[in-house]
Amino acid sequence: MTITELPHQAAADTPLSPTAPAVSDAPGPVSWTPDSVSETDKRNPITSGRDRLMTLLSVAAATGGPLIGAIGFAMSYSTLAKKALSWGFSTSLAPWFPVGVDASIIVFLALDLYLIRKDTPWPLLRVAAHGMTFATIWFNASSQGHISGDPVRAASHGVMPLLFVIGVEAARKLFIKKVQLEAGTATDRIPLHRWILSPLGTPRIYRRMRLYGVTSYPEMIRREQDLKGYEQWLRRQYGGDLDAASEDERLPMTMAAYGFTVAEALALPERQEREAQERAEEAERRRLEAQTRQEQAQAHAEVDRLRSEGMVETARAQVAAETGQARAHARAQVSAAERAAEQEEAALETALLAEARARQAAAEREAAQQREAAAAADVRAAALEQQAADKRKAAKEADRSAAAEAQAIETAEIAEARRRAAEANLAAAETEQAAAETLRAAAETERRRQEEEGRREAALADAARAKQAAAEAERRAAETRLAAAETERRAVEAEDIARLSPRERSVRKVARMALAAGLVTIGLGPRQIHPALCQMVSIADVQQALEVSSSDTASKYRQEAAELLAGGYRPEQ
């Protein structure tokens, strides 16, 4: 099926809109329908004679209307002014009574037209104008006594105000029609003969025109003809059983009640599928964007978590290093103090023992060595001094050993703490590197998403340009079909005027088919035109267009059409 572009409304506002093709291989409903469309289109052209007639009518209406209105107003004024005195009006107010009555009709109708022009109509104004119209007619008719007493006399006084009001109503109707034409809301009336000849089908047409804004009666008739032609084609496709057709193929009959043309109804499924696909693509795009945002948020959260863990590990390593260094220093100081105390105690015990032995030896040798007492004392003093020096030297060595040991212990603890700090720093560096890798992966994901978004936007732009090009091509094709239909219509009118026989009409139709297919006869001889025409128009095309079953007859039509074209036939002539 070929699908045309759907308008924004269910029905076009202009009767000149081109007819879109319905279904591939479907017959052209306009060409096969009766001559009603061609006869309807004849009302559009305005000849010079008709134009002069309309000018004369306009002048007559513009001259006679105000004249009749003035006469009616003058007669009504004279009658009501005299009658107002007998009704109790004063001499100063009686002349103003007919002015108030008759002028109110013009004022109310003028206000009604003004509000209609401003698109804010108020029906009460027209009701009031009609009420005052009835009042002035009644006043004038009853001014000469009771109406039933002399009806002719009463009618003679009431007819002129009535003519005045009729003229004002005619002007009102013309003004409203002009406003509707300017606003594009003027609606054609269904002819009375159609209500009489088709009392059952006409209300349906009236309902569709009013409900779905079809302002052109010829356009509505064309839609009905297209629908009937499509229905007949569908019956031929399925042997007269419409129930065998699919629901999509029966859509024109279903949607006709809702103001859809055949082409619009057939285009509905594809349009709805396209809109559903666009909605699915939009939902998928939103889902992908939400997924990308979620992945980015997770990546940022993971980076923040790794950074926090790295900071915690670094702080723990620093605290552990400081604590180990303090503990090692304290243990070194305690160990050095303990060793110094032990060495001092050992040295004291050694000195006391030596002194005790010396005094005992001196006591034993006191009797025998009294003369050597001084020398022995000196020797002992020197020995004691030497021992004290040795003890001091041993104590210094012990202090040096303790200090060296404490320094070694402290150095090992510090090295261990530094090793742990280095390991913590390494772990922090690895954590930072992992965070950087995560950020890089997130950036790469974002870059890929932007590239994908760019490609998708480019694809959408290409699709939009393709749709625009297709719409332009469809518009040009529609213009071409419209021009062909106009040429066909003019040719049919010319044939009607010439009163050609059916065979002559068929031959000319084949010639027009060849010209529409692109046949160029310029520079071709009579014998060359027939082969070129056979290439453009096949026998099957002729049989289908002219509804002939005989291939021999179709071949003869082609031969005669070639001879007609060789003789200089052109549809425009």
Coordinates of C-alpha atoms in Angstrom, one line a residue:
M1 CA 0.0 0.0 0.0
T2 CA 1.2 3.6 -0.7
I3 CA 0.9 5.9 2.3
T4 CA 0.6 9.6 2.1
E5 CA 1.4 12.2 4.7
L6 CA -1.4 12.7 7.2
P7 CA -2.6 16.3 7.8
H8 CA -3.0 17.6 11.4
Q9 CA -6.8 17.6 11.1
A10 CA -9.1 14.8 10.1
A11 CA -10.4 16.7 7.2
A12 CA -8.8 19.4 4.9
D13 CA -10.2 22.9 5.1
T14 CA -9.9 23.5 1.3
P15 CA -11.8 21.6 -1.4
L16 CA -8.7 21.9 -3.7
S17 CA -6.5 19.6 -1.7
P18 CA -5.1 16.9 -4.0
T19 CA -6.4 13.4 -3.7
A20 CA -3.8 11.1 -2.2
P21 CA -3.4 7.5 -3.7
A22 CA -5.2 4.9 -1.7
V23 CA -3.8 1.4 -2.3
S24 CA -1.3 0.1 -4.9
D25 CA -2.9 -1.4 -7.9
A26 CA -6.3 0.1 -6.8
P27 CA -8.3 1.8 -9.6
G28 CA -8.6 5.5 -9.6
P29 CA -12.0 6.2 -8.1
V30 CA -12.3 9.8 -9.5
S31 CA -11.8 8.6 -13.1
W32 CA -14.4 5.8 -12.7
T33 CA -17.1 7.7 -10.8
P34 CA -20.0 9.5 -12.5
D35 CA -19.6 13.0 -13.9
S36 CA -20.8 14.6 -10.6
V37 CA -17.3 15.8 -9.6
S38 CA -16.7 17.4 -13.0
E39 CA -20.1 19.0 -13.0
T40 CA -19.5 20.4 -9.5
D41 CA -16.2 21.9 -10.5
K42 CA -17.8 23.9 -13.3
R43 CA -19.2 26.3 -10.7
N44 CA -15.7 27.6 -9.9
P45 CA -14.7 29.3 -13.2
I46 CA -16.4 32.7 -13.6
T47 CA -16.8 33.9 -17.2
S48 CA -16.7 37.6 -18.2
G49 CA -20.4 37.6 -18.8
R50 CA -21.1 36.3 -15.4
D51 CA -18.7 38.8 -13.9
R52 CA -20.6 41.7 -15.5
L53 CA -23.9 40.2 -14.3
M54 CA -22.6 40.1 -10.7
T55 CA -21.4 43.7 -11.0
L56 CA -24.9 44.8 -12.2
L57 CA -26.5 42.8 -9.4
S58 CA -24.2 44.4 -6.8
V59 CA -24.9 47.9 -8.1
A60 CA -28.7 47.2 -8.1
A61 CA -28.5 45.8 -4.5
A62 CA -26.3 48.6 -3.3
T63 CA -28.7 51.2 -4.8
G64 CA -32.0 49.6 -4.2
G65 CA -31.4 48.3 -0.7
P66 CA -30.7 51.7 1.0
L67 CA -33.5 53.2 -1.1
I68 CA -36.1 50.7 0.1
G69 CA -34.8 51.0 3.6
A70 CA -35.1 54.8 3.5
I71 CA -38.6 54.6 2.1
G72 CA -39.6 52.0 4.8
F73 CA -38.0 54.0 7.5
A74 CA -39.7 57.3 6.3
M75 CA -43.2 55.7 6.1
S76 CA -42.8 54.0 9.5
Y77 CA -41.5 57.3 11.0
S78 CA -44.5 59.2 9.6
T79 CA -47.0 56.6 10.8
L80 CA -45.6 56.1 14.3
A81 CA -45.0 59.8 14.9
K82 CA -48.6 60.6 14.3
K83 CA -49.8 57.5 16.2
A84 CA -47.6 58.3 19.2
L85 CA -49.6 61.5 19.8
S86 CA -52.8 59.5 20.1
W87 CA -51.0 57.0 22.4
G88 CA -50.3 59.7 25.0
F89 CA -46.8 60.8 24.0
S90 CA -46.1 64.5 24.2
T91 CA -45.5 66.7 21.1
S92 CA -41.8 66.9 21.9
L93 CA -41.3 63.1 22.4
A94 CA -43.7 61.8 19.8
P95 CA -41.2 62.4 16.9
W96 CA -38.5 60.5 18.7
F97 CA -40.7 57.4 19.3
P98 CA -40.3 55.9 15.8
V99 CA -36.6 56.8 15.8
G100 CA -36.1 54.8 18.9
V101 CA -38.1 51.8 17.7
D102 CA -36.6 51.6 14.1
A103 CA -33.1 52.7 15.0
S104 CA -32.9 50.1 17.8
I105 CA -33.2 47.4 15.1
I106 CA -30.2 48.8 13.2
V107 CA -28.2 49.3 16.4
F108 CA -28.9 45.8 17.7
L109 CA -28.0 44.2 14.3
A110 CA -24.9 46.4 14.0
L111 CA -23.7 45.3 17.5
D112 CA -24.4 41.7 16.6
L113 CA -22.3 42.0 13.5
Y114 CA -19.5 43.8 15.4
L115 CA -19.4 41.1 18.0
I116 CA -19.4 38.4 15.3
R117 CA -16.5 40.2 13.7
K118 CA -14.6 40.1 17.0
D119 CA -15.5 36.4 17.4
T120 CA -17.6 37.0 20.5
P121 CA -21.2 36.6 19.3
W122 CA -24.1 37.3 21.6
P123 CA -27.4 35.8 20.3
L124 CA -29.6 38.0 22.6
L125 CA -28.8 41.0 20.4
R126 CA -30.4 39.3 17.3
V127 CA -33.4 38.2 19.4
A128 CA -33.8 41.8 20.6
A129 CA -33.6 43.0 17.0
H130 CA -36.2 40.5 15.8
G131 CA -38.4 41.5 18.7
M132 CA -38.2 45.2 17.8
T133 CA -38.9 44.2 14.2
F134 CA -42.1 42.5 15.2
A135 CA -43.0 45.5 17.4
T136 CA -42.6 48.1 14.6
I137 CA -44.6 45.9 12.1
W138 CA -47.3 45.5 14.7
F139 CA -47.3 49.2 15.5
N140 CA -47.5 50.2 11.9
A141 CA -50.2 47.6 11.0
S142 CA -52.4 48.5 14.0
S143 CA -52.0 52.3 13.5
Q144 CA -55.1 52.5 11.3
G145 CA -57.4 50.6 13.7
H146 CA -57.9 47.0 14.4
I147 CA -56.0 44.7 12.1
S148 CA -58.9 42.3 11.5
G149 CA -61.1 45.2 10.6
D150 CA -59.2 46.0 7.4
P151 CA -56.4 43.5 6.8
V152 CA -55.4 45.1 3.5
R153 CA -54.9 48.5 5.0
A154 CA -53.0 47.0 8.0
A155 CA -50.8 45.1 5.6
S156 CA -50.0 48.2 3.5
H157 CA -48.7 50.0 6.6
G158 CA -46.8 47.0 7.9
V159 CA -45.2 45.8 4.7
M160 CA -42.7 48.7 4.3
P161 CA -41.0 48.2 7.8
L162 CA -40.9 44.5 6.9
L163 CA -39.1 45.3 3.7
F164 CA -36.7 47.5 5.6
V165 CA -35.9 44.7 8.1
I166 CA -35.5 42.2 5.2
G167 CA -32.9 44.4 3.6
V168 CA -31.0 44.8 6.9
E169 CA -31.1 41.0 7.4
A170 CA -29.8 40.5 3.8
A171 CA -26.9 42.8 4.5
R172 CA -26.3 40.9 7.8
K173 CA -26.2 37.6 6.0
L174 CA -23.7 39.0 3.4
F175 CA -21.5 40.4 6.0
I176 CA -21.4 37.1 8.0
K177 CA -20.6 35.2 4.8
K178 CA -17.7 37.6 4.1
V179 CA -16.4 37.2 7.7
Q180 CA -16.6 33.4 7.4
L181 CA -14.8 33.4 4.0
E182 CA -12.0 35.6 5.5
A183 CA -11.7 33.4 8.6
G184 CA -11.8 30.2 6.5
T185 CA -14.9 28.9 8.4
A186 CA -17.5 29.2 5.6
T187 CA -19.2 25.9 5.0
D188 CA -21.0 24.8 1.9
R189 CA -24.7 23.9 2.1
I190 CA -25.9 20.6 1.0
P191 CA -28.2 21.1 -2.0
L192 CA -31.9 20.7 -1.5
H193 CA -32.2 18.1 -4.3
R194 CA -29.8 15.8 -2.5
W195 CA -32.0 15.9 0.7
I196 CA -34.9 14.9 -1.5
L197 CA -33.2 12.3 -3.7
S198 CA -31.2 10.7 -0.9
P199 CA -33.0 11.3 2.4
L200 CA -31.2 8.4 4.2
G201 CA -27.6 9.0 3.2
T202 CA -27.6 12.9 3.2
P203 CA -27.9 13.2 7.1
R204 CA -24.8 11.1 7.4
I205 CA -22.9 13.4 5.0
Y206 CA -24.2 16.4 6.9
R207 CA -23.0 15.0 10.2
R208 CA -19.5 14.3 9.0
M209 CA -19.2 17.7 7.5
R210 CA -20.2 19.4 10.7
L211 CA -18.4 17.2 13.2
Y212 CA -15.1 16.9 11.3
G213 CA -14.7 20.4 9.7
V214 CA -15.2 19.5 6.1
T215 CA -16.3 22.9 4.7
S216 CA -16.5 21.9 1.0
Y217 CA -19.5 19.9 -0.3
P218 CA -17.6 18.8 -3.4
E219 CA -14.7 17.6 -1.2
M220 CA -17.2 15.5 0.8
I221 CA -18.7 14.1 -2.3
R222 CA -15.3 13.2 -3.6
R223 CA -14.6 11.4 -0.3
E224 CA -17.8 9.4 -0.6
Q225 CA -16.9 8.4 -4.2
D226 CA -13.4 7.4 -3.2
L227 CA -14.8 5.2 -0.4
K228 CA -17.3 3.6 -2.7
G229 CA -14.6 3.0 -5.3
Y230 CA -12.3 1.5 -2.8
E231 CA -15.1 -0.7 -1.4
Q232 CA -15.8 -2.0 -4.9
W233 CA -12.2 -2.7 -5.6
L234 CA -11.9 -4.6 -2.3
R235 CA -14.9 -6.7 -3.2
R236 CA -13.3 -7.6 -6.5
Q237 CA -10.1 -8.5 -4.7
Y238 CA -11.9 -11.0 -2.4
G239 CA -14.6 -12.2 -4.7
G240 CA -17.4 -10.1 -3.1
D241 CA -16.6 -11.2 0.5
L242 CA -15.5 -8.2 2.5
D243 CA -15.1 -10.3 5.6
A244 CA -12.1 -12.0 4.0
A245 CA -10.2 -8.7 4.0
S246 CA -7.9 -7.9 6.8
E247 CA -8.8 -5.3 9.4
D248 CA -6.3 -2.8 8.0
E249 CA -7.9 -3.2 4.5
R250 CA -11.3 -2.5 6.0
L251 CA -10.1 0.6 7.9
P252 CA -11.5 3.1 5.3
M253 CA -15.0 1.8 5.9
T254 CA -14.6 1.8 9.6
M255 CA -13.0 5.2 10.0
A256 CA -15.1 7.0 7.4
A257 CA -17.7 7.8 10.1
Y258 CA -14.9 9.8 11.9
G259 CA -13.9 12.0 9.1
F260 CA -11.0 10.0 7.6
T261 CA -10.4 9.8 3.9
V262 CA -9.4 6.5 2.3
A263 CA -5.8 7.5 2.1
E264 CA -5.7 8.7 5.8
A265 CA -7.4 5.5 7.0
L266 CA -5.0 3.3 5.2
A267 CA -2.1 5.3 6.5
L268 CA -3.2 4.9 10.1
P269 CA -1.5 1.6 10.9
E270 CA 1.9 2.7 9.6
R271 CA 1.6 6.0 11.3
Q272 CA 0.7 4.4 14.6
E273 CA 3.5 1.8 14.2
R274 CA 6.0 4.6 13.5
E275 CA 4.8 6.6 16.5
A276 CA 5.1 3.4 18.7
Q277 CA 8.6 2.8 17.4
E278 CA 9.6 6.4 18.1
R279 CA 8.2 6.0 21.7
A280 CA 10.1 2.8 22.2
E281 CA 13.3 4.4 20.9
E282 CA 12.8 7.4 23.2
A283 CA 12.2 5.0 26.2
E284 CA 15.4 3.0 25.3
R285 CA 17.4 6.2 25.0
R286 CA 16.2 7.4 28.5
R287 CA 17.0 3.9 29.9
L288 CA 20.5 4.0 28.5
E289 CA 21.0 7.5 29.8
A290 CA 19.8 6.5 33.3
Q291 CA 22.1 3.4 33.2
T292 CA 25.1 5.5 32.2
R293 CA 24.4 8.0 35.0
Q294 CA 24.1 5.1 37.5
E295 CA 27.4 3.6 36.3
Q296 CA 29.0 7.0 36.7
A297 CA 27.6 7.4 40.2
Q298 CA 28.8 3.9 41.1
A299 CA 32.3 4.7 39.7
H300 CA 32.5 8.0 41.7
A301 CA 31.3 6.2 44.8
E302 CA 34.0 3.5 44.4
V303 CA 36.7 6.1 43.9
D304 CA 35.6 7.9 47.0
R305 CA 35.6 4.6 49.0
L306 CA 39.1 3.7 47.8
R307 CA 40.4 7.1 48.7
S308 CA 38.9 6.9 52.2
E309 CA 40.4 3.4 52.7
G310 CA 43.8 4.7 51.5
M311 CA 43.7 7.6 54.0
V312 CA 42.7 5.3 56.8
E313 CA 45.5 2.8 56.0
T314 CA 48.0 5.7 55.9
A315 CA 46.9 7.1 59.2
R316 CA 47.1 3.6 60.8
A317 CA 50.6 3.1 59.4
Q318 CA 51.8 6.5 60.8
V319 CA 50.3 5.8 64.2
A320 CA 51.8 2.3 64.3
A321 CA 55.2 3.7 63.4
E322 CA 55.1 6.4 66.0
T323 CA 53.9 3.9 68.6
G324 CA 56.7 1.3 67.8
Q325 CA 59.3 4.0 67.9
A326 CA 58.2 5.2 71.3
R327 CA 58.0 1.7 72.6
A328 CA 61.5 0.8 71.3
H329 CA 63.0 3.9 72.8
A330 CA 61.4 3.1 76.2
R331 CA 62.6 -0.5 76.1
A332 CA 66.2 0.6 75.3
Q333 CA 66.3 3.1 78.2
V334 CA 65.0 0.5 80.7
S335 CA 67.5 -2.1 79.4
A336 CA 70.4 0.3 79.7
A337 CA 69.4 1.3 83.2
E338 CA 69.2 -2.3 84.4
R339 CA 72.6 -3.2 83.0
A340 CA 74.2 -0.2 84.5
A341 CA 72.8 -1.1 88.0
E342 CA 73.9 -4.7 87.7
Q343 CA 77.5 -3.7 86.7
E344 CA 77.6 -1.1 89.6
E345 CA 76.5 -3.7 92.1
A346 CA 79.0 -6.3 90.8
A347 CA 81.8 -3.7 91.0
L348 CA 80.8 -2.8 94.6
E349 CA 80.8 -6.4 95.7
T350 CA 84.3 -7.0 94.1
A351 CA 85.7 -3.9 95.9
L352 CA 84.4 -5.0 99.3
L353 CA 85.7 -8.5 99.0
A354 CA 89.1 -7.3 97.9
E355 CA 89.2 -4.8 100.8
A356 CA 88.3 -7.5 103.3
R357 CA 91.0 -9.9 102.1
A358 CA 93.6 -7.1 102.1
R359 CA 92.8 -6.2 105.8
Q360 CA 92.9 -9.8 106.7
A361 CA 96.3 -10.2 105.0
A362 CA 97.6 -7.1 106.6
A363 CA 96.5 -8.3 110.0
E364 CA 98.2 -11.6 109.5
R365 CA 101.4 -9.9 108.3
E366 CA 101.3 -7.1 110.7
A367 CA 103.5 -8.8 113.2
A368 CA 106.0 -10.0 110.6
Q369 CA 106.0 -7.1 108.2
Q370 CA 105.7 -4.0 110.4
R371 CA 108.7 -2.4 108.7
E372 CA 107.1 -2.9 105.3
A373 CA 103.8 -1.6 106.5
A374 CA 104.2 1.8 104.7
A375 CA 105.3 0.2 101.5
A376 CA 102.6 -2.4 101.6
A377 CA 100.1 0.3 102.3
D378 CA 101.3 2.2 99.3
V379 CA 101.2 -1.0 97.2
R380 CA 97.6 -1.6 98.4
A381 CA 96.7 1.9 97.7
A382 CA 98.1 1.7 94.2
A383 CA 96.4 -1.7 93.7
L384 CA 93.1 -0.2 95.0
E385 CA 93.5 2.7 92.7
Q386 CA 94.2 0.4 89.8
Q387 CA 91.2 -1.7 90.6
A388 CA 89.0 1.4 90.9
A389 CA 90.3 2.5 87.5
D390 CA 89.6 -0.9 86.1
K391 CA 86.1 -0.9 87.6
R392 CA 85.5 2.5 86.1
K393 CA 86.7 1.3 82.7
A394 CA 84.5 -1.8 83.0
A395 CA 81.5 0.4 83.9
K396 CA 82.2 2.6 80.9
E397 CA 82.4 -0.4 78.6
A398 CA 79.2 -1.7 80.1
D399 CA 77.6 1.8 79.5
R400 CA 78.9 1.8 75.9
S401 CA 77.6 -1.7 75.3
A402 CA 74.2 -0.8 76.7
A403 CA 74.0 2.3 74.7
A404 CA 75.0 0.4 71.5
E405 CA 72.5 -2.3 72.2
A406 CA 69.8 0.3 73.0
Q407 CA 70.6 2.1 69.7
A408 CA 70.5 -1.1 67.8
I409 CA 67.1 -2.0 69.3
E410 CA 65.8 1.5 68.6
T411 CA 67.2 1.4 65.0
A412 CA 65.5 -2.0 64.4
E413 CA 62.1 -0.7 65.7
I414 CA 62.4 2.5 63.6
A415 CA 63.3 0.4 60.6
E416 CA 60.3 -1.8 61.2
A417 CA 58.1 1.2 61.6
R418 CA 59.5 2.8 58.5
R419 CA 59.0 -0.5 56.6
R420 CA 55.4 -0.6 57.7
A421 CA 54.9 3.1 56.7
A422 CA 56.5 2.4 53.3
E423 CA 54.1 -0.6 52.9
A424 CA 51.2 1.7 53.9
N425 CA 52.4 4.4 51.4
L426 CA 52.7 1.7 48.7
A427 CA 49.2 0.5 49.5
A428 CA 47.9 4.1 49.4
A429 CA 49.7 4.6 46.0
E430 CA 48.2 1.4 44.6
T431 CA 44.8 2.6 45.9
E432 CA 45.3 6.0 44.3
Q433 CA 46.3 4.3 41.1
A434 CA 43.2 2.1 41.2
A435 CA 41.1 5.2 41.7
A436 CA 42.8 6.9 38.8
E437 CA 42.1 3.8 36.6
T438 CA 38.5 3.9 37.7
L439 CA 38.2 7.6 36.8
R440 CA 39.9 6.9 33.5
A441 CA 37.4 4.1 32.8
A442 CA 34.5 6.5 33.7
A443 CA 35.9 9.2 31.4
E444 CA 36.2 6.6 28.6
T445 CA 32.6 5.5 29.2
E446 CA 31.5 9.1 29.2
R447 CA 33.4 9.8 25.9
R448 CA 31.9 6.7 24.3
R449 CA 28.4 7.8 25.5
Q450 CA 29.0 11.2 24.0
E451 CA 30.2 9.7 20.7
E452 CA 27.1 7.4 20.7
E453 CA 24.9 10.4 21.4
G454 CA 26.5 12.3 18.5
R455 CA 26.1 9.3 16.2
R456 CA 22.4 9.0 17.3
E457 CA 21.8 12.7 16.8
A458 CA 23.4 12.5 13.3
A459 CA 21.3 9.5 12.5
L460 CA 18.1 11.4 13.7
A461 CA 19.2 14.4 11.6
D462 CA 19.7 12.2 8.6
A463 CA 16.3 10.5 9.1
A464 CA 14.7 13.9 9.4
R465 CA 16.3 15.1 6.2
A466 CA 15.2 11.9 4.5
K467 CA 11.6 12.4 5.8
Q468 CA 11.7 16.0 4.5
A469 CA 13.0 14.8 1.1
A470 CA 10.3 12.1 1.0
A471 CA 7.7 14.7 1.9
E472 CA 9.0 17.0 -0.8
A473 CA 9.0 14.2 -3.4
E474 CA 5.4 13.2 -2.3
R475 CA 4.3 16.9 -2.7
R476 CA 5.8 17.1 -6.1
A477 CA 4.2 13.8 -7.1
A478 CA 0.8 15.1 -5.7
E479 CA 1.2 18.3 -7.8
T480 CA 2.0 16.1 -10.8
R481 CA -1.1 14.0 -10.2
L482 CA -3.2 17.1 -9.7
A483 CA -2.0 18.6 -13.0
A484 CA -2.7 15.2 -14.7
A485 CA -6.2 15.1 -13.2
E486 CA -6.8 18.7 -14.3
T487 CA -5.6 17.8 -17.8
E488 CA -7.9 14.8 -17.8
R489 CA -10.8 16.8 -16.6
R490 CA -10.3 19.4 -19.3
A491 CA -10.0 16.7 -21.9
V492 CA -13.2 15.1 -20.7
E493 CA -15.0 18.4 -20.8
A494 CA -13.7 19.0 -24.3
E495 CA -14.9 15.6 -25.4
D496 CA -18.3 16.3 -23.8
I497 CA -18.6 19.5 -25.8
A498 CA -17.4 17.8 -29.0
R499 CA -19.9 14.9 -28.4
L500 CA -17.4 12.2 -29.3
S501 CA -18.3 8.6 -29.5
P502 CA -17.2 6.1 -26.8
R503 CA -14.5 4.7 -29.0
E504 CA -13.1 8.1 -29.8
R505 CA -13.1 8.9 -26.1
S506 CA -11.2 5.6 -25.4
V507 CA -8.6 6.3 -28.1
R508 CA -8.0 9.8 -26.7
K509 CA -7.7 8.4 -23.2
V510 CA -5.0 6.0 -24.4
A511 CA -3.2 8.9 -26.1
R512 CA -3.3 10.9 -22.8
M513 CA -2.0 7.9 -20.9
A514 CA 1.0 7.7 -23.2
L515 CA 1.7 11.4 -22.9
A516 CA 1.4 11.2 -19.1
A517 CA 3.8 8.3 -19.1
G518 CA 6.4 10.6 -20.7
L519 CA 6.0 9.9 -24.4
V520 CA 7.7 12.6 -26.6
T521 CA 6.5 12.7 -30.2
I522 CA 8.6 15.6 -31.3
G523 CA 11.0 14.5 -34.0
L524 CA 9.2 11.1 -34.5
G525 CA 7.5 10.0 -37.6
P526 CA 4.1 8.3 -37.8
R527 CA 5.7 4.8 -37.9
Q528 CA 8.0 5.6 -35.0
I529 CA 5.3 6.9 -32.7
H530 CA 3.5 3.5 -32.4
P531 CA 6.5 1.5 -31.1
A532 CA 7.3 4.3 -28.6
L533 CA 3.7 4.3 -27.4
C534 CA 3.8 0.5 -27.0
Q535 CA 6.8 0.9 -24.8
M536 CA 5.1 3.5 -22.6
V537 CA 1.6 1.9 -22.4
S538 CA 1.1 -1.9 -22.3
I539 CA -2.0 -3.8 -23.5
A540 CA -2.7 -4.7 -19.8
D541 CA -2.7 -1.0 -18.9
V542 CA -5.2 -0.3 -21.7
Q543 CA -7.4 -3.2 -20.6
Q544 CA -7.4 -2.0 -17.0
A545 CA -8.0 1.7 -17.8
L546 CA -10.7 1.1 -20.4
E547 CA -12.2 -2.1 -18.8
V548 CA -11.9 -4.1 -22.0
S549 CA -11.2 -7.8 -21.9
S550 CA -10.0 -8.3 -25.4
S551 CA -6.3 -7.8 -26.0
D552 CA -7.0 -7.3 -29.7
T553 CA -9.3 -4.4 -29.0
A554 CA -6.7 -2.9 -26.6
S555 CA -4.1 -3.2 -29.4
K556 CA -6.3 -1.4 -31.9
Y557 CA -6.9 1.3 -29.4
R558 CA -3.1 1.8 -29.1
Q559 CA -2.7 1.8 -32.9
E560 CA -5.4 4.5 -33.3
A561 CA -4.0 6.5 -30.4
A562 CA -0.6 6.5 -32.2
E563 CA -2.3 7.7 -35.4
L564 CA -4.1 10.4 -33.4
L565 CA -0.8 11.6 -31.8
A566 CA 0.8 11.6 -35.2
G567 CA -2.0 13.8 -36.4
G568 CA -1.0 16.4 -33.8
Y569 CA -3.5 15.6 -31.0
R570 CA -2.7 17.3 -27.6
P571 CA -5.1 17.3 -24.6
E572 CA -4.7 21.1 -24.2
Q573 CA -6.0 21.7 -27.7

